[in-house]
Coordinates of C-alpha atoms and ligand atoms in Angstrom, one line a residue:
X1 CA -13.1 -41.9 24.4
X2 CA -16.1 -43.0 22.4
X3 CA -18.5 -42.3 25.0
X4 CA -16.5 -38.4 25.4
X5 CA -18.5 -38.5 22.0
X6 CA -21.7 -38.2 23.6
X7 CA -21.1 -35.7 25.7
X8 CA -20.8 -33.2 22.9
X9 CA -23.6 -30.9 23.1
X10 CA -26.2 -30.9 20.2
X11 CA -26.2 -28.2 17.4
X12 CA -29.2 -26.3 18.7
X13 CA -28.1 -26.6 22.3
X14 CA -25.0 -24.8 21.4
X15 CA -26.5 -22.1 19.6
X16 CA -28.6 -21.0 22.4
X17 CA -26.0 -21.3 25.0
X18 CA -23.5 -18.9 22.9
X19 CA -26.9 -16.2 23.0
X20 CA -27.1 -16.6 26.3
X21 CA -22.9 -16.5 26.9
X22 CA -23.2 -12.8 27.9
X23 CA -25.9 -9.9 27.1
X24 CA -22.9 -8.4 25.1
X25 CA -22.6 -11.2 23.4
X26 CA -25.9 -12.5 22.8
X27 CA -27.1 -9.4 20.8
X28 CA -23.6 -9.7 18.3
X29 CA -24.6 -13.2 17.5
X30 CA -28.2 -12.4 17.2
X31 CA -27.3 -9.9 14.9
X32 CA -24.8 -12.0 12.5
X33 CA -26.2 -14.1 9.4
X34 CA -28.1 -16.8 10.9
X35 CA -26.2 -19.6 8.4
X36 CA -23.0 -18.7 9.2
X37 CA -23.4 -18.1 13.0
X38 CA -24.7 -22.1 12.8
X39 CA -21.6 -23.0 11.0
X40 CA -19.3 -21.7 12.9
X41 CA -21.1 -23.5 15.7
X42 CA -20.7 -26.9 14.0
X43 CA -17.1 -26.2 13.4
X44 CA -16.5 -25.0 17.2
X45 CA -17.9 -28.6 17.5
X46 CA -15.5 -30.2 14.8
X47 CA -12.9 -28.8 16.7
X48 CA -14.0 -30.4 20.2
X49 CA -14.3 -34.0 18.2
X50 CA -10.1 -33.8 16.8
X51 CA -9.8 -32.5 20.5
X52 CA -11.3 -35.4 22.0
X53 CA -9.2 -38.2 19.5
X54 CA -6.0 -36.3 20.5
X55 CA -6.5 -36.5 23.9
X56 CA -6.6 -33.4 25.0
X57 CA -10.7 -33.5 26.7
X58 CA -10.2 -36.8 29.2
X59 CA -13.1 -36.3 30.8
X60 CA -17.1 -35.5 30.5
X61 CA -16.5 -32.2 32.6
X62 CA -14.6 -30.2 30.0
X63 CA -17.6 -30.7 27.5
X64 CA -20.2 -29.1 29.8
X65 CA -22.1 -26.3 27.9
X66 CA -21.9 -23.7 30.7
X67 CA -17.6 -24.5 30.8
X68 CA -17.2 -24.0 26.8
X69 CA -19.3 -21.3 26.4
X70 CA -17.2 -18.7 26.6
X71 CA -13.8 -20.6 24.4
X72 CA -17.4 -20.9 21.6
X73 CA -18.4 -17.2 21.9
X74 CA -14.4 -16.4 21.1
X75 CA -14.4 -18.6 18.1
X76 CA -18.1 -18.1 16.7
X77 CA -16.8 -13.9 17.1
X78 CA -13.4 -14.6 15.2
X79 CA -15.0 -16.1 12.6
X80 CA -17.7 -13.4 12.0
X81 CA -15.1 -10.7 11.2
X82 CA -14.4 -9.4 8.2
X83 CA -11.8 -10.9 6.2
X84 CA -10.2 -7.5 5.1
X85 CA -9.9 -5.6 8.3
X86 CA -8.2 -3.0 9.9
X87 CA -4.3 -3.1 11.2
X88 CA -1.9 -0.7 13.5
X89 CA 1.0 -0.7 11.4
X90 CA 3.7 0.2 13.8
X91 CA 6.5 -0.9 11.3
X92 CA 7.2 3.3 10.7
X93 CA 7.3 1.8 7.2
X94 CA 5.3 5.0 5.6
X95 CA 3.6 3.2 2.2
X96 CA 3.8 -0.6 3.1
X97 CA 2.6 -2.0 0.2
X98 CA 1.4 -5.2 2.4
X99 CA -0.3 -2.8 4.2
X100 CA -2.2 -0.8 1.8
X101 CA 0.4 1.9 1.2
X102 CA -1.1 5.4 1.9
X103 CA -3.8 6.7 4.0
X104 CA -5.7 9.0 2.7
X105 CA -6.0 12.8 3.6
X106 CA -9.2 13.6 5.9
X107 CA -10.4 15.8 2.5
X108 CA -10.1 12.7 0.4
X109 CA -12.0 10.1 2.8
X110 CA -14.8 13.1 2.4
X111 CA -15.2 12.8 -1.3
X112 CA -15.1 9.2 -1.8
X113 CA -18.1 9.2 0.9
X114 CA -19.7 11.3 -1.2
X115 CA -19.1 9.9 -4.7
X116 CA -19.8 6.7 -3.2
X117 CA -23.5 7.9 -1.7
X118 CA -24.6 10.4 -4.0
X119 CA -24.9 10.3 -8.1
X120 CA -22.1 12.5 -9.7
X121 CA -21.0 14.4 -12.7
X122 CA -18.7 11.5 -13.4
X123 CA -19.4 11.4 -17.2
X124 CA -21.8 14.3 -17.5
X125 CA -21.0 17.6 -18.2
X126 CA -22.8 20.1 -16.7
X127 CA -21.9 22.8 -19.0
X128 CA -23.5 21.3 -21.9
X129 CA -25.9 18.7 -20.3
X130 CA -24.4 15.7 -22.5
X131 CA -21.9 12.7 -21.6
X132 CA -18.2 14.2 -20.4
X133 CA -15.4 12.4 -19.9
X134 CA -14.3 11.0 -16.2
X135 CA -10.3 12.2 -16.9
X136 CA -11.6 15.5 -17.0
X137 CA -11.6 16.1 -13.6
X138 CA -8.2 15.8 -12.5
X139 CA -6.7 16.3 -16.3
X140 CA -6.3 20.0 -15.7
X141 CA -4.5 19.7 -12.2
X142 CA -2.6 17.0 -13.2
X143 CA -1.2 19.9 -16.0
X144 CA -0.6 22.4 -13.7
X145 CA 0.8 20.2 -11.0
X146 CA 3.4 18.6 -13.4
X147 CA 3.7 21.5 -16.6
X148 CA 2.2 18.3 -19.1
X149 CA 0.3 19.5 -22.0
X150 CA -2.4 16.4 -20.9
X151 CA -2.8 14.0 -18.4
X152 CA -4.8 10.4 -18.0
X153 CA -5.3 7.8 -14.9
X154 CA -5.7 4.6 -15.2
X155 CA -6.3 1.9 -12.3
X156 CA -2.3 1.7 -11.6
X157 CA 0.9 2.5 -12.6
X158 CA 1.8 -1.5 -13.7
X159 CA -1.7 -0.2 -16.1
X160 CA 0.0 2.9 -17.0
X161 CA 3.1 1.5 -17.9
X162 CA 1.2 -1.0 -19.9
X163 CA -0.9 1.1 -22.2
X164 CA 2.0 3.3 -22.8
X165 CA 4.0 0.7 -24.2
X166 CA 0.6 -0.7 -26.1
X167 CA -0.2 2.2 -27.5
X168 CA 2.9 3.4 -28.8
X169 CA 5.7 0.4 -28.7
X170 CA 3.4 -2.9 -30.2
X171 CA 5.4 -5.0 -32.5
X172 CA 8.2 -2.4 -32.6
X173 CA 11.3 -2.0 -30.4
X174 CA 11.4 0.0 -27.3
X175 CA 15.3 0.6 -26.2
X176 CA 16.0 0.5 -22.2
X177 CA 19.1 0.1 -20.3
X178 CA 20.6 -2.9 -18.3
X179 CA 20.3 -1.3 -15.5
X180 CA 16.9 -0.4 -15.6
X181 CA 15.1 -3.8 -15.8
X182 CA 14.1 -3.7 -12.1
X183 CA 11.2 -6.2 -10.7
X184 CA 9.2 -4.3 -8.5
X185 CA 7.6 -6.3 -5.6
X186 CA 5.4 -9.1 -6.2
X187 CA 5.0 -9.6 -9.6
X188 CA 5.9 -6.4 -11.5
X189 CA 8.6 -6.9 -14.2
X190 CA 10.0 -4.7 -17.0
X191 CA 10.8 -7.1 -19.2
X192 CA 7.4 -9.1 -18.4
X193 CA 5.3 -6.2 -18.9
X194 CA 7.2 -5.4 -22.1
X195 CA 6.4 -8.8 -23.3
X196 CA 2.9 -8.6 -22.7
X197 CA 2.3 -5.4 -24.2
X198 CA 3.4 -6.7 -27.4
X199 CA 6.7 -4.2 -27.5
X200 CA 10.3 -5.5 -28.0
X201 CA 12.5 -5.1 -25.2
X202 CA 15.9 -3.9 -27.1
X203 CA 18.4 -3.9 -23.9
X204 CA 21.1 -1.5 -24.3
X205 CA 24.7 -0.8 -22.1
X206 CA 25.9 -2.6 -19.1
X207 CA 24.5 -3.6 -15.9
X208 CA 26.4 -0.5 -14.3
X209 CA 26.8 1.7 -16.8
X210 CA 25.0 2.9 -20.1
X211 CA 26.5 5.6 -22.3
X212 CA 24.2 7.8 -24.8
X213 CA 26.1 6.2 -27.3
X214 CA 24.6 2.4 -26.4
X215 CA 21.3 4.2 -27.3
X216 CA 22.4 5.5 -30.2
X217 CA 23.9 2.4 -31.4
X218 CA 20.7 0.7 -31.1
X219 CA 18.1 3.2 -33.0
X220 CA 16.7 1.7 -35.9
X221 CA 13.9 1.4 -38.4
X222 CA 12.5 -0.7 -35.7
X223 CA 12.3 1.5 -33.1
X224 CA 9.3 3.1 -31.4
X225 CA 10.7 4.6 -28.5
X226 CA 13.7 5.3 -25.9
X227 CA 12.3 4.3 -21.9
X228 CA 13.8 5.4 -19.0
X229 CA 12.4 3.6 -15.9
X230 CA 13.5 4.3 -12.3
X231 CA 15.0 2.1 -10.1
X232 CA 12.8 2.5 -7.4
X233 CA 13.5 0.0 -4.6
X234 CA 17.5 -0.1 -5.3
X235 CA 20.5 1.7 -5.4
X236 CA 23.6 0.6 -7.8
X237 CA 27.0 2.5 -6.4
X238 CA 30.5 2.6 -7.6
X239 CA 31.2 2.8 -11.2
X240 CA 28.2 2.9 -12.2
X241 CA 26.3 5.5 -14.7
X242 CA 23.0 6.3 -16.0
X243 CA 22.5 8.7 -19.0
X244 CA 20.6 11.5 -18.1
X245 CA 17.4 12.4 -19.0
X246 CA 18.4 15.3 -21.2
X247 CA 20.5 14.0 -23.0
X248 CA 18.6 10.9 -24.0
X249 CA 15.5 13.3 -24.7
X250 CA 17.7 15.3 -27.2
X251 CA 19.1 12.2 -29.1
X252 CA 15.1 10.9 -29.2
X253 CA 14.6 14.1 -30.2
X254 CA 16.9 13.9 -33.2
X255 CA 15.4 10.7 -34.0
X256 CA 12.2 11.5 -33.9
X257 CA 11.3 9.1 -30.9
X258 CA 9.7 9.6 -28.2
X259 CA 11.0 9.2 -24.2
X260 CA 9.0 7.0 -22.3
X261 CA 10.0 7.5 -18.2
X262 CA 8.6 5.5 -15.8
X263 CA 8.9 6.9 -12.7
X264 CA 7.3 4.4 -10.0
X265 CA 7.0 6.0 -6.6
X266 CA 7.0 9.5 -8.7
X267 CA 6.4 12.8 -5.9
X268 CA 5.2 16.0 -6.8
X269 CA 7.4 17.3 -4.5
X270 CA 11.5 17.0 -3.4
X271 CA 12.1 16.4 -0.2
X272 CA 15.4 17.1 -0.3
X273 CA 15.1 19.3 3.0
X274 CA 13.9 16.3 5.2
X275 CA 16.8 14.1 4.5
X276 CA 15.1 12.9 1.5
X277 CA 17.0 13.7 -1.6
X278 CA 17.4 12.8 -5.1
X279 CA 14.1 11.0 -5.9
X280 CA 13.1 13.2 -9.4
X281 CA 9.9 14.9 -9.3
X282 CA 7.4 14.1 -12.4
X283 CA 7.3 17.7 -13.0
X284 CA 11.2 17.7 -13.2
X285 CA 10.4 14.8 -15.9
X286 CA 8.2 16.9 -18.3
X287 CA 10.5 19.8 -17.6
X288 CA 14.0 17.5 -18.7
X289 CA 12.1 16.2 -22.0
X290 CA 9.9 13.4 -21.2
X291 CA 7.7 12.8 -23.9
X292 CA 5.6 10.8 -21.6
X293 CA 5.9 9.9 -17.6
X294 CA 3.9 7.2 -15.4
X295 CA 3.9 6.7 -11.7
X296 CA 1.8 5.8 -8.8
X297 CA -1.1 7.1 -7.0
X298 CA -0.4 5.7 -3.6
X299 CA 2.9 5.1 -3.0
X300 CA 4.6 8.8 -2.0
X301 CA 1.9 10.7 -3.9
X302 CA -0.2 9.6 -0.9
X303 CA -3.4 9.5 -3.1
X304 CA -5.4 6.2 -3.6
X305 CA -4.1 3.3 -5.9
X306 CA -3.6 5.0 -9.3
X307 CA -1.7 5.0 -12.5
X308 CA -0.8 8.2 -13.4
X309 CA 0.0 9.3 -17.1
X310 CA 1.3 12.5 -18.0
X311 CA 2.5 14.2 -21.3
X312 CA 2.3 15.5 -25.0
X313 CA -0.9 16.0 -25.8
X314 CA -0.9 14.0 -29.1
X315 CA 0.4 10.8 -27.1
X316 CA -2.2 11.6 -24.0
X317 CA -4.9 11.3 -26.6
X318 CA -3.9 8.1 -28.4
X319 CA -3.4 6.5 -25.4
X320 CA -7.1 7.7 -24.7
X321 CA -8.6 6.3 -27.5
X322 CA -7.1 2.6 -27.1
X323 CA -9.8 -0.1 -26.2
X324 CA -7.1 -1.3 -23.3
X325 CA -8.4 2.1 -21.4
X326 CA -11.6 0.8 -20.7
X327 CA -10.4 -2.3 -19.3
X328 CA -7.9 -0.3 -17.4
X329 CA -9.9 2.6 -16.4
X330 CA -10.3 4.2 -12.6
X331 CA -13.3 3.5 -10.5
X332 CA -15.5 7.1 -9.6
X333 CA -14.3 6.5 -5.6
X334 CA -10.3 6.5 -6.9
X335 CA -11.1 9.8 -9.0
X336 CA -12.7 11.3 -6.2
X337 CA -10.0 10.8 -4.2
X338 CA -7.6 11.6 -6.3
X339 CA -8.9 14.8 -7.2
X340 CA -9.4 15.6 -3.1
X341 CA -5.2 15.1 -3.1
X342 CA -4.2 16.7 -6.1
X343 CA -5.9 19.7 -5.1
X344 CA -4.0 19.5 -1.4
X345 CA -0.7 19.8 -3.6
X346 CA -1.9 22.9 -5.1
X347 CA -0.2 24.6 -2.4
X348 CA 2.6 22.3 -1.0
X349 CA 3.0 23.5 2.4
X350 CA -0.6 22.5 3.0
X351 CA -0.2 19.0 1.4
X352 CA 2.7 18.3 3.5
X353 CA 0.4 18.9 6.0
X354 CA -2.8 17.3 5.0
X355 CA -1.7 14.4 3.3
X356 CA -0.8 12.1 5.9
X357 CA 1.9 10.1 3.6
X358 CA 3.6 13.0 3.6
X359 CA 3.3 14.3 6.7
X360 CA 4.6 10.7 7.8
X361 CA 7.8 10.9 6.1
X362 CA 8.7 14.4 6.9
X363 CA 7.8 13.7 10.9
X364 CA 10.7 15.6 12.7
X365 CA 12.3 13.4 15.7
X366 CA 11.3 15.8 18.2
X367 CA 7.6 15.1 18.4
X368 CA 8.2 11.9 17.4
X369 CA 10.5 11.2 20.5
X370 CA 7.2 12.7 22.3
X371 CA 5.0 10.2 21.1
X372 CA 7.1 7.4 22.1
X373 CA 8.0 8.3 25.7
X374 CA 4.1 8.9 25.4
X375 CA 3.0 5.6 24.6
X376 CA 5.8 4.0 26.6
X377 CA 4.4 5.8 29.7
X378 CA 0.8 4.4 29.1
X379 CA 2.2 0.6 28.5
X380 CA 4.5 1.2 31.9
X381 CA 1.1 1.8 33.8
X382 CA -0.5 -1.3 32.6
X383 CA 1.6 -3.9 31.7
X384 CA 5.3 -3.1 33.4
X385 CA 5.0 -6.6 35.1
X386 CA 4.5 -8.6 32.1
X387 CA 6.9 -6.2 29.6
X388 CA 10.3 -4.6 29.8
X389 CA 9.7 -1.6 28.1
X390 CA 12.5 1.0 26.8
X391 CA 12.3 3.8 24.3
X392 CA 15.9 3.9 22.0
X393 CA 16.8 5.7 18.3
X394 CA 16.1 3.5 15.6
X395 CA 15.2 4.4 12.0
X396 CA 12.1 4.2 9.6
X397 CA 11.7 3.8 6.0
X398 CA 9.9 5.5 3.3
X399 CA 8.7 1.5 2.0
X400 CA 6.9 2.0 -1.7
X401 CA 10.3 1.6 -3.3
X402 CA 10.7 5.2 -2.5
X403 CA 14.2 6.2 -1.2
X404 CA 15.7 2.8 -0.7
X405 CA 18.1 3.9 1.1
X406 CA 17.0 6.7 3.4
X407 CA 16.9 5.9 7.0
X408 CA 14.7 8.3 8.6
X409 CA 15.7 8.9 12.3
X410 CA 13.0 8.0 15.1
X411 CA 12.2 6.3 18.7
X412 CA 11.3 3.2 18.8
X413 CA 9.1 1.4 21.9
X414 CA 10.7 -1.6 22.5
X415 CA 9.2 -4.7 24.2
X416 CA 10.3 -7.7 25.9
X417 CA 7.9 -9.9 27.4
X418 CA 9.3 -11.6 31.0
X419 CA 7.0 -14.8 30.3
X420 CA 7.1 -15.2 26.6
X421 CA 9.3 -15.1 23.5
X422 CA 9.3 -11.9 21.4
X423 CA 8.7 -14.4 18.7
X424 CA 5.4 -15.7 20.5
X425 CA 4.2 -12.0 21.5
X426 CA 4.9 -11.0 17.4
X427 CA 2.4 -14.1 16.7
X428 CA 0.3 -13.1 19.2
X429 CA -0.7 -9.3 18.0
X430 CA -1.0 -11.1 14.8
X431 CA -4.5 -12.2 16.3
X432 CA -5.8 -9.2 18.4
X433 CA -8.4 -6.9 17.3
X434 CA -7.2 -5.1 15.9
X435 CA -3.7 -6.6 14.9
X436 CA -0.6 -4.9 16.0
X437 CA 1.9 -5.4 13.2
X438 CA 5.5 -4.1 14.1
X439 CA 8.9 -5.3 13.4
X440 CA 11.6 -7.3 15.7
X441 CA 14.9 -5.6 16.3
X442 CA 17.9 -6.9 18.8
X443 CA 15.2 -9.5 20.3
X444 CA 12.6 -6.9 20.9
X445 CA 9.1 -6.1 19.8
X446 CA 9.4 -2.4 18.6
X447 CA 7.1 -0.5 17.7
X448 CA 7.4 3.2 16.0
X449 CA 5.6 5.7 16.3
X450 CA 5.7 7.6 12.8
X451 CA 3.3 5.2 11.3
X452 CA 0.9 4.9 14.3
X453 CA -1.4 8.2 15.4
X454 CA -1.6 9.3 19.0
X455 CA -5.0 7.9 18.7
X456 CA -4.5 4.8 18.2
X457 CA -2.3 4.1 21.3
X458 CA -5.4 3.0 23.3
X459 CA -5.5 0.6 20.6
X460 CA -1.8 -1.2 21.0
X461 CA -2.7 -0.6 24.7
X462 CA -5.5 -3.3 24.1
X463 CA -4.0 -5.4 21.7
X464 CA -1.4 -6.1 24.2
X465 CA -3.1 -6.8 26.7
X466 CA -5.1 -9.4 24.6
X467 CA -1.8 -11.1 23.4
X468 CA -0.5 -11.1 26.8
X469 CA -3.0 -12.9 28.2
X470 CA -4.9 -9.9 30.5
X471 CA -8.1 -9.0 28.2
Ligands
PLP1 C1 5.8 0.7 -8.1 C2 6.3 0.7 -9.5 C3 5.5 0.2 -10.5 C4 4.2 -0.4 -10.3 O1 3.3 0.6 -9.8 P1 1.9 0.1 -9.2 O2 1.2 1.4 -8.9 O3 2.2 -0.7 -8.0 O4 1.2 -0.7 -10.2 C5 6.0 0.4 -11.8 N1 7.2 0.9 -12.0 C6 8.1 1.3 -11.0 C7 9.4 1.9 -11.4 C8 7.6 1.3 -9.7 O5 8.4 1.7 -8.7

């Protein structure tokens, strides 16, 4: 073994070899940062020494330059990529939050090019020549998309939710249902953000049911405000009720309190025709009494990662002036994006359209049956003796914690390999470039095709092949 030691080519030996693997090749690795190219190299090597004490390189042979040349090129190139790269998300999971959520619309990849190259009017105002103010820009469509009187964006809607209860809730109570103390995802918490913002959760009603009158019950010379928040990513059935907006606005109203709604997910749109109903709209929100509503930019919005604030005036602009905004505020590429999406809505049928969240969710089966024999057809020609292949009905979800528990018809492309498990193949696409993330369903690998565009089937052509074994 310890002579195996020696036979481990020198640093600077390696590094020319892995220029000289192929002309392809060579030029990549000439290209990449010199320092890190070399480590990778001395890690390749690492890798050859545990190799070596395990057992698995017996002889001088396997440790020939010329014969690990091309294993080294794979791993030097595998460690230059980016960390943050690009995936096919064939889940048919629409905003995947692990995913990045939504893509944006062609018109909104165009202006954050451009604020991101160019200088802007950002905080200038080119009526007057002196500093503006960055809300300005989508305040007024924010307005007319929702009826607020004023509108602020802040980096998300966890932000939002924050500096709305900061601004008008510190120190004082802020009364909220049972049932509405939802966690959403990783580390998003009603009661948590509460805490931190200073306010004082007062919990009214039961887990299943809160009447107006637990609301009333708990108004007091403590209390700042009444806050309705969505339960996004469940449902609660049976006996259960919720008081509606309203009526809860009317008895704030009375009080003198304002209604805080969070809204999470929070369209601009129903979708109650495309087997999508009873998610509230944020204009339906404003319209019902909401003093003040927050919700995402990129979950069914469709827009980049936002916190949306919408509202009365007076509210908009205290929450404005608190030093919390600036630590919260939006970058110039999220407002330029932003804007790009809010002005798609301006006319719906065109952001149904345009904004490809939207257009994902609302994908008929039809066409979406198409795609799937489509891409079927073009894995049949290449890889029918390594795959069974089928195409069979199977459902998608909006993800986001939008519509929890709408199934949205479509065909899936499902996949079993003949020489490996489904659970190997799923690891496998893991590590292509790029990496072909779907889901496993009755011991197959399915892919759907309401998240994946026709243009990227060459793609999941490719990364099969490469986790197959037939690059
Ligand atoms: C998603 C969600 C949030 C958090 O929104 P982010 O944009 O992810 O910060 C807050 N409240 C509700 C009800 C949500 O659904």
């Amino acid at each position: 073994m310890s002579t195996l030691f020696r036979h481990i080519p020198p640093v600077d030996q390696a590094l020319s070899a892995l220029c000289a693997a192929d002309s392809a090749g060579a030029e990549v690795f000439s290209a990449a940062p010199r320092p890190l190219v070399k480590d990778l190299v001395n890690g390749f090597l690492d890798l050859l020494r545990e190799e070596i004490r395990a057992g698995a390189v017996t002889e001088a042979g396997q440790l020939d330059l010329a014969t690990l040349a091309p294993r080294m090129a794979a791993y030097v190139r595998q460690g230059l990529r980016p960390r943050f790269r690009r995936v096919l998300n064939a889940t048919g999971v629409v905003v995947h939050t692990n995913m990045g959520r939504s893509l944006l619309a062609r018109e909104a990849v165009e202006a954050v090019a451009s604020a991101a190259a160019h200088y802007s009017n950002l905080e200038f105002d080119l009526a007057t020549g002196l500093r503006g103010s960055r809300y300005s820009h989508v305040e007024e469509l924010l307005c007319r998309l929702t009826g607020a009187e004023a509108a602020l964006v802040v980096n998300n809607n966890a932000a939002a939710v924050l500096i709305v209860l900061d601004t008008l809730c510190k120190g004082r109570e802020v009364v909220v249902s049972r049932g509405q103390l939802v966690e959403i995802g990783g580390s998003f918490r009603i009661p948590e953000v509460m805490a931190r913002s200073g306010a004082i959760l007062r919990e009214v009603g039961a887990t299943n049911r809160t009447h107006l009158r637990d609301y009333e019950a708990a108004i007091g010379p403590d209390t700042a405000a009444l806050m309705k928040v969505h339960t996004s990513n469940y449902r609660m059935t049976g006996f259960v009720k919720e008081t509606p907006l309203p009526e809860l606005a009317a008895l704030a109203e009375r009080h003198g309190l304002p209604v805080i709604e969070d809204l999470g997910s929070g369209s601009l749109l129903r979708f109650d025709g495309h087997g999508l109903p009873g998610e509230p709209t944020a204009a339906e929100a404003i319209a019902q009494g909401a003093d003040v509503v927050t919700f995402s930019g990129d979950k069914v919005l469709g827009g980049p990662q936002a916190g949306i604030i919408v509202g009365r005036r007076e509210i908009v602009e205290r929450i404005k002036k608190n030093q919390l905004n600036r630590a919260l505020r939006i970058d110039k590429l999220t407002l330029a994006a932003l804007e790009a999406t809010l002005r798609l809505y301006l006319d719906p049928e065109q952001a149904r359209k345009r904004v490809p969240t939207l257009a994902m969710m609302t994908r008929p089966l039809v066409p979406l049956r198409a795609q799937a024999s489509r891409l079927a057809g073009l894995l049949r020609r290449s890889l029918a003796d390594s795959l069974d292949i089928a195409v069979r009905a199977g459902a998608s979800r909006v993800g986001g914690g939008a519509f929890p528990e709408a199934d949205l018809p479509t065909a899936l492309v499902c996949l079993k390999p003949l020489d490996m498990t489904v659970d190997a193949l799923r690891e496998a696409l893991l590590a292509t470039d790029p990496p072909l993330v779907g889901r496993v369903e009755d011991d197959a690998f399915c892919l759907d095709p309401r998240t994946l565009d026709s243009s990227e089937h060459p793609l999941v052509l490719a990364a099969l092949r490469q986790a197959l074994g037939r690059a």
